[in-house]
XYZ file of C-alpha atoms in Angstrom:
645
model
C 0.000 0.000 0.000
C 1.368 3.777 -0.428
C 1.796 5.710 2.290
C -1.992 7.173 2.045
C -3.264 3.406 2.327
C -1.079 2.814 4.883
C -2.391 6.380 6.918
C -5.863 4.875 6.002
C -5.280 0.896 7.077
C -4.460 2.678 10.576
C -7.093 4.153 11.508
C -10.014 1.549 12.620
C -12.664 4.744 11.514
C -11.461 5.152 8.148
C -10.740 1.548 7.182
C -12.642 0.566 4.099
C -14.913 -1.933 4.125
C -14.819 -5.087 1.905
C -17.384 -5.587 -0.887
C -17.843 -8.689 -2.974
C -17.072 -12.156 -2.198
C -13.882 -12.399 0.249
C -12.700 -9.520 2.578
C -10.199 -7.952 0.637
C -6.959 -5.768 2.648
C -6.503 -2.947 0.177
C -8.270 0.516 1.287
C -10.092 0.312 -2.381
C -9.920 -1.946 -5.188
C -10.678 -1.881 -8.724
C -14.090 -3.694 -9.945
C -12.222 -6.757 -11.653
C -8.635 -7.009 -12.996
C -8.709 -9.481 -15.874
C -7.839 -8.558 -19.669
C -10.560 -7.959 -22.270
C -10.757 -11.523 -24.438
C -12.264 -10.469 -27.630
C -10.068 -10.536 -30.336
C -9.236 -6.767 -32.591
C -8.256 -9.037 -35.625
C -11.557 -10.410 -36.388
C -13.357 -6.888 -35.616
C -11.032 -5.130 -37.741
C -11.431 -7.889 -40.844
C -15.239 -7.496 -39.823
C -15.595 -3.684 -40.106
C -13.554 -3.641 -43.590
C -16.945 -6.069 -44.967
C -19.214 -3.031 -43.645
C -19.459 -1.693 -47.214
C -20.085 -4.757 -49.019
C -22.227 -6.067 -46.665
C -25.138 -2.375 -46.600
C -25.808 -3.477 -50.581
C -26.464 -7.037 -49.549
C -28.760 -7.009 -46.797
C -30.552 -4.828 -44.518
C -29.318 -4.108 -40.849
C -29.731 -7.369 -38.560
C -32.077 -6.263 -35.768
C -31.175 -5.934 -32.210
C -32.522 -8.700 -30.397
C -32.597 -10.455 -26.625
C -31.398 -9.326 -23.451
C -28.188 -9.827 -22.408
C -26.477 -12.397 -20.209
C -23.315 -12.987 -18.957
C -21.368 -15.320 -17.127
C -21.233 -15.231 -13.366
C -18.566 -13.261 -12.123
C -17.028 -12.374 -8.200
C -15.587 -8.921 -7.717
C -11.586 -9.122 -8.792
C -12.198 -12.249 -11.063
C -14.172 -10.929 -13.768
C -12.938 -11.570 -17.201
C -13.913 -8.719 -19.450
C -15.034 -10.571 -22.727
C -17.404 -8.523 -25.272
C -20.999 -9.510 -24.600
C -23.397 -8.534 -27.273
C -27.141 -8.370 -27.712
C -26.869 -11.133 -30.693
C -24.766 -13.938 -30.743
C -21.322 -13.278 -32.231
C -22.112 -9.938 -32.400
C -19.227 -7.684 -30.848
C -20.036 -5.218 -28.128
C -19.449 -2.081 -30.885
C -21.828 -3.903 -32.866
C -24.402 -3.829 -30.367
C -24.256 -0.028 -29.379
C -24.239 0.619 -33.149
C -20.649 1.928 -33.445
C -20.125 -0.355 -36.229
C -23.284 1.677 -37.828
C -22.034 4.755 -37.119
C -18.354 3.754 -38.231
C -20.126 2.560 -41.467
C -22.211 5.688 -42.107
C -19.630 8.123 -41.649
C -16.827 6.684 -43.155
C -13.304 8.400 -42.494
C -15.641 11.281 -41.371
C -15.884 9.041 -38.222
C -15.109 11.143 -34.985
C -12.436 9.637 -33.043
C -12.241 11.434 -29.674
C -9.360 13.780 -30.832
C -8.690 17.253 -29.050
C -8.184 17.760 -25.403
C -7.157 15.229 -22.881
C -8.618 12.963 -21.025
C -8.122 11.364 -17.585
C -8.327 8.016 -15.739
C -8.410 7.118 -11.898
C -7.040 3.742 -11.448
C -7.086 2.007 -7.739
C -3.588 0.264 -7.026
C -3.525 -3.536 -6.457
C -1.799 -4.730 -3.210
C 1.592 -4.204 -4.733
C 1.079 -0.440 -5.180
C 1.417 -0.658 -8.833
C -1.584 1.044 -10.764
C -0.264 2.075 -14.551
C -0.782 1.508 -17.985
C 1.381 -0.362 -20.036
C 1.707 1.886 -22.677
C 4.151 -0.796 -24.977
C 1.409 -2.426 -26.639
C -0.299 -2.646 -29.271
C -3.422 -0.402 -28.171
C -1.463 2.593 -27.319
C 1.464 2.876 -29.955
C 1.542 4.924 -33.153
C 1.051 1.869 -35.402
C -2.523 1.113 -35.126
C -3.768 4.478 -34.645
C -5.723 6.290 -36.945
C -3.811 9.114 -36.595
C -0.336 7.950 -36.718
C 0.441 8.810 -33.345
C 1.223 7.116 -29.652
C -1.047 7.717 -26.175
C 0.871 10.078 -24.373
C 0.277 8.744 -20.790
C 1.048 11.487 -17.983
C 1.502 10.136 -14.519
C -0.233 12.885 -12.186
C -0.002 10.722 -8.813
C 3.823 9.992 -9.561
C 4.066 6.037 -9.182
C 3.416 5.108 -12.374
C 7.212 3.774 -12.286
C 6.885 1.327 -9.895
C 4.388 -0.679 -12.792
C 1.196 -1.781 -14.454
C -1.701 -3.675 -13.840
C -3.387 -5.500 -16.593
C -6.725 -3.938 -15.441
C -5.589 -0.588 -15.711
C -3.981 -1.616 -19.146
C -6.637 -4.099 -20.986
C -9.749 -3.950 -18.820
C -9.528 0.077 -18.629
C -7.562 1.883 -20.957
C -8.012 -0.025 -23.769
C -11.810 0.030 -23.950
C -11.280 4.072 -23.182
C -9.050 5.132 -25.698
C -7.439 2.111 -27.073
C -6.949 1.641 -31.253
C -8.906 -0.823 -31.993
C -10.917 -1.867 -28.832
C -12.313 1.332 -27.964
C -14.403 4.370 -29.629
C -11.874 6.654 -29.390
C -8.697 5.800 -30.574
C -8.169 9.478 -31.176
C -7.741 10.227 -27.270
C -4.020 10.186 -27.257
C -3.496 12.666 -24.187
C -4.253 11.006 -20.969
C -3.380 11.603 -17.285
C -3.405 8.746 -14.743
C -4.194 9.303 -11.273
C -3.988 6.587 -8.394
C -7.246 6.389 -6.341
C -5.653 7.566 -2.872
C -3.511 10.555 -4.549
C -6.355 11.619 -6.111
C -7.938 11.913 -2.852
C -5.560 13.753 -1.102
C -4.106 15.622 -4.054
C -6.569 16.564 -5.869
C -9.717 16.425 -4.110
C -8.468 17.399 -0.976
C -11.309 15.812 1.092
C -9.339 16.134 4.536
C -8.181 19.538 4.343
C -9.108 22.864 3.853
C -7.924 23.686 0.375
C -10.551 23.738 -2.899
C -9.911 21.127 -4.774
C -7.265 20.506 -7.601
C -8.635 21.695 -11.220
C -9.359 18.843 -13.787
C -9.268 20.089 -16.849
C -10.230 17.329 -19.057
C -12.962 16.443 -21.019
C -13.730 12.685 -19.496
C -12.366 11.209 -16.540
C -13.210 7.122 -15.710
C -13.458 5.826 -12.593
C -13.588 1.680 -12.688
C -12.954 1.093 -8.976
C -15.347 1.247 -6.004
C -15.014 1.620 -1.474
C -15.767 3.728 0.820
C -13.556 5.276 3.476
C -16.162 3.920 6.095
C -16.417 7.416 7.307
C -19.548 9.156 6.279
C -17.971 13.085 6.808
C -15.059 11.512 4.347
C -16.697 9.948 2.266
C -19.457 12.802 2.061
C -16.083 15.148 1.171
C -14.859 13.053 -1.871
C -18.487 13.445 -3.374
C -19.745 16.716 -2.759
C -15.833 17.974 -3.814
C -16.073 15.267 -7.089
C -19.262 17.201 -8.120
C -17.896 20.427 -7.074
C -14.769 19.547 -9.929
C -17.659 18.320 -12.733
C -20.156 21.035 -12.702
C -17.167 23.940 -12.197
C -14.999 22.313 -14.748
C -17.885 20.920 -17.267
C -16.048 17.417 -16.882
C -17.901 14.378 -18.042
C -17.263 11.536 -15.631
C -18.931 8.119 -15.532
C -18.422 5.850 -12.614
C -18.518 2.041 -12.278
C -21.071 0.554 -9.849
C -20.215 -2.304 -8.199
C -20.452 -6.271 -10.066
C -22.239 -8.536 -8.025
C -24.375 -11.661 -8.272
C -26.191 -11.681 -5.461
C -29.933 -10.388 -4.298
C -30.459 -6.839 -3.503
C -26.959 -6.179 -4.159
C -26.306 -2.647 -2.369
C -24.284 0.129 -4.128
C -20.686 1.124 -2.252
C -20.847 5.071 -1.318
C -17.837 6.039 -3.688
C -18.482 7.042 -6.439
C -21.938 5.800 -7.401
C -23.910 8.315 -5.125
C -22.081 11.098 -6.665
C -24.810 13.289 -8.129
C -23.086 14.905 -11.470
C -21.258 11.454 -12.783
C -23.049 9.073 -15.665
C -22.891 5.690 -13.480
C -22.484 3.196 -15.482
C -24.441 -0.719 -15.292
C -23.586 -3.864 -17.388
C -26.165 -4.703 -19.711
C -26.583 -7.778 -18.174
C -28.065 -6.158 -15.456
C -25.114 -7.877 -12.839
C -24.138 -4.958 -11.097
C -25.114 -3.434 -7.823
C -28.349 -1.568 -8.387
C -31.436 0.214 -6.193
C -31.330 3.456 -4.487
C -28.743 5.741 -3.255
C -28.684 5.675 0.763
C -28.564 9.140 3.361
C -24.675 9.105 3.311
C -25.378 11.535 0.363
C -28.585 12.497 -1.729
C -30.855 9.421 -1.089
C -33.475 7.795 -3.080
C -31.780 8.227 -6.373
C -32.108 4.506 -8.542
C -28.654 3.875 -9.697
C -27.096 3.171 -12.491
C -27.488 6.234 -15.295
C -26.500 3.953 -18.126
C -25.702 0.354 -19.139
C -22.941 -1.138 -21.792
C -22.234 -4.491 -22.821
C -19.473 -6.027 -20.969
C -19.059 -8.968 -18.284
C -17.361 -6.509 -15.853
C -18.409 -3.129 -15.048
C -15.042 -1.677 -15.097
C -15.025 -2.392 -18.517
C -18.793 -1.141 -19.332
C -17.577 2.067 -17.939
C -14.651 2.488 -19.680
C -16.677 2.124 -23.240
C -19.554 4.847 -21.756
C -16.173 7.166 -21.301
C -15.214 6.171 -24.880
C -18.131 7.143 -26.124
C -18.156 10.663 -24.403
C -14.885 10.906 -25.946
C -16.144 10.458 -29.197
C -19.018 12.972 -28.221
C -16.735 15.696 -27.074
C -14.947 15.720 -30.295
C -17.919 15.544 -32.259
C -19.264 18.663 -30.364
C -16.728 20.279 -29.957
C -17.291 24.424 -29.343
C -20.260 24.179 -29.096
C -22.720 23.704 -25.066
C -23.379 20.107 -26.500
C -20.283 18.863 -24.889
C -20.780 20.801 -20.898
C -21.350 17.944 -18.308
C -25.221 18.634 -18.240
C -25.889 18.568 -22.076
C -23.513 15.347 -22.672
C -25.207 13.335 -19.830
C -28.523 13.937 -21.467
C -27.367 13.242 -24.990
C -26.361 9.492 -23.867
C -29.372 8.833 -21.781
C -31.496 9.995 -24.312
C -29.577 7.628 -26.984
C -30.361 4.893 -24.874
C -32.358 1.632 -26.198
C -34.752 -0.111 -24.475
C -36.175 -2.663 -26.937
C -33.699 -5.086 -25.942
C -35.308 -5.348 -22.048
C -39.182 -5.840 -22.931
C -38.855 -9.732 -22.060
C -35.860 -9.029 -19.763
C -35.472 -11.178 -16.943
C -33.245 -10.321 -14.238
C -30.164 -12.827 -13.185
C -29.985 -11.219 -9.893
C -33.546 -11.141 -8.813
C -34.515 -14.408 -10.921
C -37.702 -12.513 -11.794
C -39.472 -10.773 -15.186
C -37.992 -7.161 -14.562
C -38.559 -5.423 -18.032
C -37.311 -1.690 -18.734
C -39.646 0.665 -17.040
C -40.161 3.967 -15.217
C -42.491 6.072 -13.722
C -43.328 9.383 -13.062
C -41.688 9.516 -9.796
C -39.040 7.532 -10.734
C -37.029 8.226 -13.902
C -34.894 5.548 -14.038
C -35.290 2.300 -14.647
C -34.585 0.915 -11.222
C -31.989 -1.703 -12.522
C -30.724 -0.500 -15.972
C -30.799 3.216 -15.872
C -31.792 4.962 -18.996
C -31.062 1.581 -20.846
C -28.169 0.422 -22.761
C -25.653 2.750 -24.302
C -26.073 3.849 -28.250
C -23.997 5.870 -29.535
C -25.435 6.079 -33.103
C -28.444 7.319 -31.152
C -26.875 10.122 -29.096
C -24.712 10.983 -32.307
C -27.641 11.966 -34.293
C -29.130 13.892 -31.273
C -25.348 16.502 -31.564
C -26.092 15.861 -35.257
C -30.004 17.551 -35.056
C -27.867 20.618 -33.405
C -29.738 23.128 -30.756
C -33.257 24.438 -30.714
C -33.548 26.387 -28.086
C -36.718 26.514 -25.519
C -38.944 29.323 -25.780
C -40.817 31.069 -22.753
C -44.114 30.851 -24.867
C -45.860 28.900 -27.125
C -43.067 27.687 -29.615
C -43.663 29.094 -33.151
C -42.097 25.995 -35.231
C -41.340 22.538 -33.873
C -37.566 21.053 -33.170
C -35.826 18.685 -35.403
C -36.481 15.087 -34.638
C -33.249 14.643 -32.969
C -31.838 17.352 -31.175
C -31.084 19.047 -27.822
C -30.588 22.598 -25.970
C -28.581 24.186 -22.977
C -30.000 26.971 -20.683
C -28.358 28.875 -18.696
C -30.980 30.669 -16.204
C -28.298 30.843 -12.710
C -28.747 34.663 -13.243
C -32.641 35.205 -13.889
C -35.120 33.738 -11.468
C -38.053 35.139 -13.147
C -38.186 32.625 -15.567
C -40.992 30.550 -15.490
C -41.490 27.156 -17.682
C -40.099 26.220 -20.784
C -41.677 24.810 -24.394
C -40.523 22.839 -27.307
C -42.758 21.242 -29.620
C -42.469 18.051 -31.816
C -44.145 17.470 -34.615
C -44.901 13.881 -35.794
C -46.206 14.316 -39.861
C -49.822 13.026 -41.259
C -48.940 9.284 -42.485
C -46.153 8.920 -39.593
C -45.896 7.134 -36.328
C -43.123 8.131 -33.661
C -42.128 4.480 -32.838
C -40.129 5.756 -29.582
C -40.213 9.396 -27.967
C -36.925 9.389 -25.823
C -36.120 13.104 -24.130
C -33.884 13.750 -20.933
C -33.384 16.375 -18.611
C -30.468 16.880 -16.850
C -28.593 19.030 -14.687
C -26.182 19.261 -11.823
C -26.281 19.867 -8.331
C -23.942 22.925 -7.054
C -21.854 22.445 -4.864
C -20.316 25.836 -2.757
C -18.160 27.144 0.192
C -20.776 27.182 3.042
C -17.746 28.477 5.458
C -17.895 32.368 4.313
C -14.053 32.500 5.465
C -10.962 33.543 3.183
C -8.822 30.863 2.194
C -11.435 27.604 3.495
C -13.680 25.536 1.422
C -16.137 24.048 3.175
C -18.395 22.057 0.398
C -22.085 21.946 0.924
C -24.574 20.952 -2.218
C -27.962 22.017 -3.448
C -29.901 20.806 -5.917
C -32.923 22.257 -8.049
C -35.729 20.751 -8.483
C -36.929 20.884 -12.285
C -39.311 18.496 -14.102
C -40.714 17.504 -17.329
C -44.253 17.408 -18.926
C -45.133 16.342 -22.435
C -48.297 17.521 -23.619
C -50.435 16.992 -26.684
C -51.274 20.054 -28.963
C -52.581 19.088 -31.970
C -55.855 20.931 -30.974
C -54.823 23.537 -28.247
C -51.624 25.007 -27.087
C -50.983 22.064 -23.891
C -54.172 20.479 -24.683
C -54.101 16.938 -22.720
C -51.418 15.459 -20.416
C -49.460 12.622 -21.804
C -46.776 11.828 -19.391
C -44.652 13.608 -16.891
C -41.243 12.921 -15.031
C -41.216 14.889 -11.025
C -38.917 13.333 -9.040
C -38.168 15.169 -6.149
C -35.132 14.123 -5.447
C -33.166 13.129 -8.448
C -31.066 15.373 -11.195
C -32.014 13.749 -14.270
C -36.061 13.517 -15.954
C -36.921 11.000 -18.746
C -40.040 10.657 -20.693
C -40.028 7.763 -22.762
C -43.251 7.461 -25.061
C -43.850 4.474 -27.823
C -46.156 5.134 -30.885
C -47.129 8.331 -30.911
C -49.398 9.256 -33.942
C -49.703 12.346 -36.017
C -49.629 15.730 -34.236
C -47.951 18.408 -32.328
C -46.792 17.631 -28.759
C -45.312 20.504 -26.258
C -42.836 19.521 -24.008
C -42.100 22.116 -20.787
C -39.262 22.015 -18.491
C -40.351 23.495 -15.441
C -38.150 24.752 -12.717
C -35.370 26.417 -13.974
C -35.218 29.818 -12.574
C -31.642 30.290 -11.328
C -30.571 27.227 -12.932
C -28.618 25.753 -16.064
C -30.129 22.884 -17.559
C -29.157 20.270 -20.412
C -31.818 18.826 -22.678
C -31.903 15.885 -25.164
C -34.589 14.043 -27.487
C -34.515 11.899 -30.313
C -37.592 11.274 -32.268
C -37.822 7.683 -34.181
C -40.323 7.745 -36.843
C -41.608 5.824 -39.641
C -44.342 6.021 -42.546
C -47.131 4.040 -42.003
C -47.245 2.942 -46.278
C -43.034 3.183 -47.426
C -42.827 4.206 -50.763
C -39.778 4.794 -52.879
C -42.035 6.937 -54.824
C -39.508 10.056 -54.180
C -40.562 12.044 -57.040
C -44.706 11.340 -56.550
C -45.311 10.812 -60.159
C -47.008 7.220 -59.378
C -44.652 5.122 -60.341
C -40.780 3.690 -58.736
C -38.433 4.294 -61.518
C -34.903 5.444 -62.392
C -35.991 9.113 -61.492
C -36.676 7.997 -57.777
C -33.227 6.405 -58.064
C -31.387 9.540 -58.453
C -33.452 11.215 -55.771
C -31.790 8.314 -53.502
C -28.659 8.513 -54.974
C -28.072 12.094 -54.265
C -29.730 11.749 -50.669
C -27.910 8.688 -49.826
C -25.784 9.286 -46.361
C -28.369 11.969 -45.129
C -28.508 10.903 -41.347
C -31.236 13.315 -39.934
C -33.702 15.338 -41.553
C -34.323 13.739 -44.827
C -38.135 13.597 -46.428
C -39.239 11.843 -48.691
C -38.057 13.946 -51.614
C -34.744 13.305 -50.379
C -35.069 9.718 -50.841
C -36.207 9.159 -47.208
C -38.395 6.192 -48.270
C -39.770 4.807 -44.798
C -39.506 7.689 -42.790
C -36.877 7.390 -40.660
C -35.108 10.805 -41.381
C -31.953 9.413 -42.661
C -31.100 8.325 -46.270
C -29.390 4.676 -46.458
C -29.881 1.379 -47.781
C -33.307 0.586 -45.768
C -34.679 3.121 -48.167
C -33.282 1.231 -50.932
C -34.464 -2.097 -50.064
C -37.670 0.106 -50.578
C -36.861 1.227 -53.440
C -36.006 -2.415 -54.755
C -39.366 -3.849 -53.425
C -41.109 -0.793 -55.823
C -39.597 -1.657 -58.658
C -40.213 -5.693 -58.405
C -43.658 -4.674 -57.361
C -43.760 -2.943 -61.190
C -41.959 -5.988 -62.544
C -44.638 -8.300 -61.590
C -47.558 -6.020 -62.877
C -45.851 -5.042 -66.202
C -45.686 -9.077 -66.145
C -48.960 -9.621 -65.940
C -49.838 -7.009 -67.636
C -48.048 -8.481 -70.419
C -49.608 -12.072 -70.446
C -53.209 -10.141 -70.331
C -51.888 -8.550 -73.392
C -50.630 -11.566 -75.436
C -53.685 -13.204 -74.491
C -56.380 -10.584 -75.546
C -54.173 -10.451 -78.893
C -54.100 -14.181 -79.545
C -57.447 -14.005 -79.312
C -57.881 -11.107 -81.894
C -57.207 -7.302 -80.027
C -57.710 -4.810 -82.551
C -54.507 -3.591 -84.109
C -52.906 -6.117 -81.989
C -51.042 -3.419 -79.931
C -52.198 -3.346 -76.450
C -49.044 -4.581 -75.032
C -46.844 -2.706 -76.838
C -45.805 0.205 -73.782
C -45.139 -2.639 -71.168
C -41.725 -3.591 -70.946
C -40.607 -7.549 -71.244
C -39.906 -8.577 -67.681
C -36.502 -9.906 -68.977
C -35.527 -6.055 -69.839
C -37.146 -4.894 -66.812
C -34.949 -6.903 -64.727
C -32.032 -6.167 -66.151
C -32.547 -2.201 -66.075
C -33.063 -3.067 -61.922
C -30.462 -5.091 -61.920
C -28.165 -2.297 -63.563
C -29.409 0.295 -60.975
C -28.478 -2.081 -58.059
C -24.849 -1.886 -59.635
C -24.469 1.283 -59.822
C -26.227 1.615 -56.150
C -23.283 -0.589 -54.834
C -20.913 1.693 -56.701
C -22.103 4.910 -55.597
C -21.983 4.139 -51.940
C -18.132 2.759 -52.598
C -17.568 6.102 -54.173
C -19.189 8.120 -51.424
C -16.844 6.344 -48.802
C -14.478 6.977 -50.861
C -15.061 10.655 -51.671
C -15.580 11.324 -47.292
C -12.003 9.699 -46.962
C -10.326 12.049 -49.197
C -12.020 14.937 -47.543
């Protein structure tokens, strides 16, 4: 142990207690410690059959909930668990459709640096290994090597693989992470931090982090509650002042009614992350520090939660390169851009491995959250397109044109407490159904110096209390309630609404008055009758082909005109699986149109010319046949044409 351990180990008050299977003798721990298992090879030869395989068939569905294997607390072996068999875990929070769609355009968490609090293992040692494969310039898409900076000064003394494979490489490694681009990172050990940085047993404000995303895979508790209520109320003191995204592992466990360890999962401005397995601690935070919050945030596929928090981080990496310069990327927008991303489809049948009992995705209006898998699992296709959609921001009266189906908005109201609620509308179109509603509120608790004295910080939170209400108002400005999130107590409201039909619908945030706020909301939506009929001149032909052709890679926004064919907003080869269905739709009837012809002739049609507009099926299928070619060839071009960009 270093010398902080040691200081802690010595006094009876402050020793930390053991969690998970075995007492264990170090002061705090990391979540598991083995290596990640699935192979980079075979996802890299995967993701270079993306192309070939969009003109072939249409996206596999997501399917199932997941399940892992059984694993204790320090024995976890962090193998990719996906929502299909053989799918990897990138596969099933739609990187690989993301990576696909954009192409070398593909953000890769570049700019800024990034951070990572390890826990030490009983030898003291707590680095990364920055020799392999993962972290040197030969695999990166940028040519260049992580630049690991030691901030706690040990780093000498070794590495740890969990640190190495379970952490950093599903953070910012090359090929196992989302952001291979994060090449700047600063390692802290867990009890350095502590002292150093936070500060939680002195006087002194605590240490500026100036990083975009900062991990935490390890769990304790000083068994103090005044120290352990200092790390947290300082933590979110560092977020909201700083605009940090954090996300913070809760605890693995097998067991019933597994509780949640105080650090850092009661923390009130961190994304806690779940496994999507559901085999993590879970249930409500306790009076050591905001109670009767449901915890975890956010779920990822892994089989240890170390490393489903190290892929959330990846992901805000990605995110905070993505939105860059703009208030998409400050701690309360980001946090609502990834819950609001979240799926739920994949839990409707879900049944729990540590209850034993039916426990499908839910909330209510009290409570957000579902109460064992957060927002739901992690999708970072989904909370792409919401940056993507850009800002619309709230108005203090009845909105004058609806926000883009994906999209989201910052407020800042700290300095005006006269403002009262505030409206967006949506806007589901005649011939549409909104197959999932998803928006999230969030925002942070502040935390201040209560001690009024020069020179001493003395922490001491607050928290607003804002909520949401979605109304319809397709007749009347707020004309019927639909649904509402008030939770009293938590920082975070979700509305989460299936099959919505045509109409306007008015969402308010209420609350706000000397508050900042992030909002998030993606719309899903889908024509009742697809038609690849872009041009609306009754039939599917070459002309409707171009209209796709020239839309194709449109990710939000698209109509029909654009060659949006089943009203998702986006442009891709869905629509042109459409599009092919049209035109063998036309084949058949010119077909039979045909035979009708040649019979009514054989049988003595005047002239003998009724048949003579329809085209052979033969010629027919080949002019299809030709536009599925050059389909395949435009999209190779496009690819190509975003990589030379």
């Amino acid at each position: 142990m270093d010398r902080v351990a040691q200081r802690l180990a010595a006094r009876p008050s402050q020793r930390f207690r053991p969690t998970g299977p075995a007492p264990l003798p170090a002061v705090r721990f990391p979540l598991e410690c083995s290596a990640d298992c699935w192979r980079r090879q075979a996802y890299a030869r995967r993701a270079r059959w993306i192309e070939l395989r969009i003109v072939l068939a249409r996206t596999v569905s997501r399917a199932g909930p997941r399940h892992g294997a059984p694993l204790a607390v320090m024995l976890g072996i962090a193998a990719a668990a996906g929502a299909v068999s053989g799918q990897t875990w990138q596969e099933s929070v739609d990187f690989a459709k993301l990576k696909s769609r954009l192409g070398a355009a593909l953000p890769i968490g570049a700019g800024g640096v990034v951070s990572q609090v390890e826990a030490a293992n009983q030898s003291g040692l707590y680095f990364i290994d920055q020799s392999i494969a993962e972290f040197t310039a030969g695999l990166d898409p940028s040519g260049l090597a992580v630049n690991l900076v030691d901030g706690s000064g040990g780093g000498g003394n070794g590495n740890t693989a969990h640190a190495t494979n379970t952490v950093g490489s599903n953070f910012f490694g090359n090929t196992m992470s989302m952001a291979p681009g994060a090449n700047s990172v600063v390692v802290y050990e867990v009890g350095n931090w502590w002292s150093n940085i936070i500060r939680y047993q002195g006087s002194q404000e605590p240490q500026a982090q100036p990083y975009r995303v900062q991990n935490h895979s390890w769990v304790g508790t000083t068994n103090h509650t005044g120290n352990d209520q200092s790390i947290l109320r300082r933590f979110d003191y560092l977020i909201d002042s700083g605009d940090m995204t954090a996300v913070v592992g809760a605890n693995n466990h097998q067991v019933a009614s597994p509780q949640h360890p105080n650090l850092m999962v009661h923390s009130y401005n961190a994304i806690v992350a779940g496994r999507s397995d559901g085999r993590h601690s879970r249930g409500q935070t306790n009076a050591v520090y905001g109670p009767g919050r449901y915890r975890p945030d956010l779920v990822a596929p892994a089989t240890v939660t170390s490393a489903a928090t190290a892929r959330i981080s990846s992901a805000a990496a990605l995110l905070h390169q993505s939105g860059a310069g703009t208030d998409a990327v400050r701690s309360e927008t980001m946090k609502a851009v990834l819950l609001a991303g979240a799926t739920k489809q994949e839990y409707a049948a879900f049944s729990d491995p540590v209850t034993g009992t039916a426990n499908p995705w839910d909330r209510t209006p009290t409570r957000p959250l579902d109460d064992a898998l957060g927002a739901g699992e992690l999708n970072v296709y989904n909370s792409y397109l919401i940056q993507l959609g850009g800002q619309h921001q709230g108005a203090a009266a009845p909105p004058v044109e609806p926000a883009a189906a994906f999209g989201w908005d910052y407020q800042d109201h700290k300095n005006d407490g006269a403002i009262g609620d505030v409206y967006y509308d949506f806007h589901v179109a005649p011939g549409s159904t909104a197959h999932e509603l998803s928006i999230v509120l969030a925002w942070n608790a502040k935390v201040a110096d209560a001690s009024g004295l020069p020179n001493i910080f003395s922490p001491q939170e607050s928290l607003q209390n804002l909520d949401l209400a979605l109304y319809d108002s397709t007749n009347s400005f707020l004309g019927s309630l639909i649904d509402q999130s008030i939770s009293a107590v938590d920082n975070v409201e979700h509305i989460y609404v299936t099959n919505l039909g045509p109409g306007t619908y008015t969402l308010k945030v209420s609350g706000a008055a000397g508050w900042d706020y992030g909002l998030a909301w993606r719309i899903n939506t889908l024509f009742d009758q697809p038609s690849a009929d872009f041009n609306e001149d009754g039939v599917v032909d070459g002309g409707d082909f171009l209209a796709w052709q020239r839309g194709f890679g449109r990710l939000v926004g698209a109509a029909r005109a654009d060659g949006d064919a089943d009203g998702d907003g986006d442009v891709d080869v869905d629509d042109l699986a459409v599009y092919q269905t049209g035109v063998a739709a036309q084949q058949a009837t010119a077909a039979a149109g045909a035979e009708f012809a040649r019979a009514i002739n054989a049988g003595g049609a005047p002239g003998g010319s009724f048949a003579n507009g329809v085209p052979e099926p033969a010629t027919a299928g080949l002019a299809a046949g030709g536009m599925l070619l050059w389909a395949a060839y435009a999209i190779r071009r496009r690819l190509r044409d975003r990589a030379a960009a």
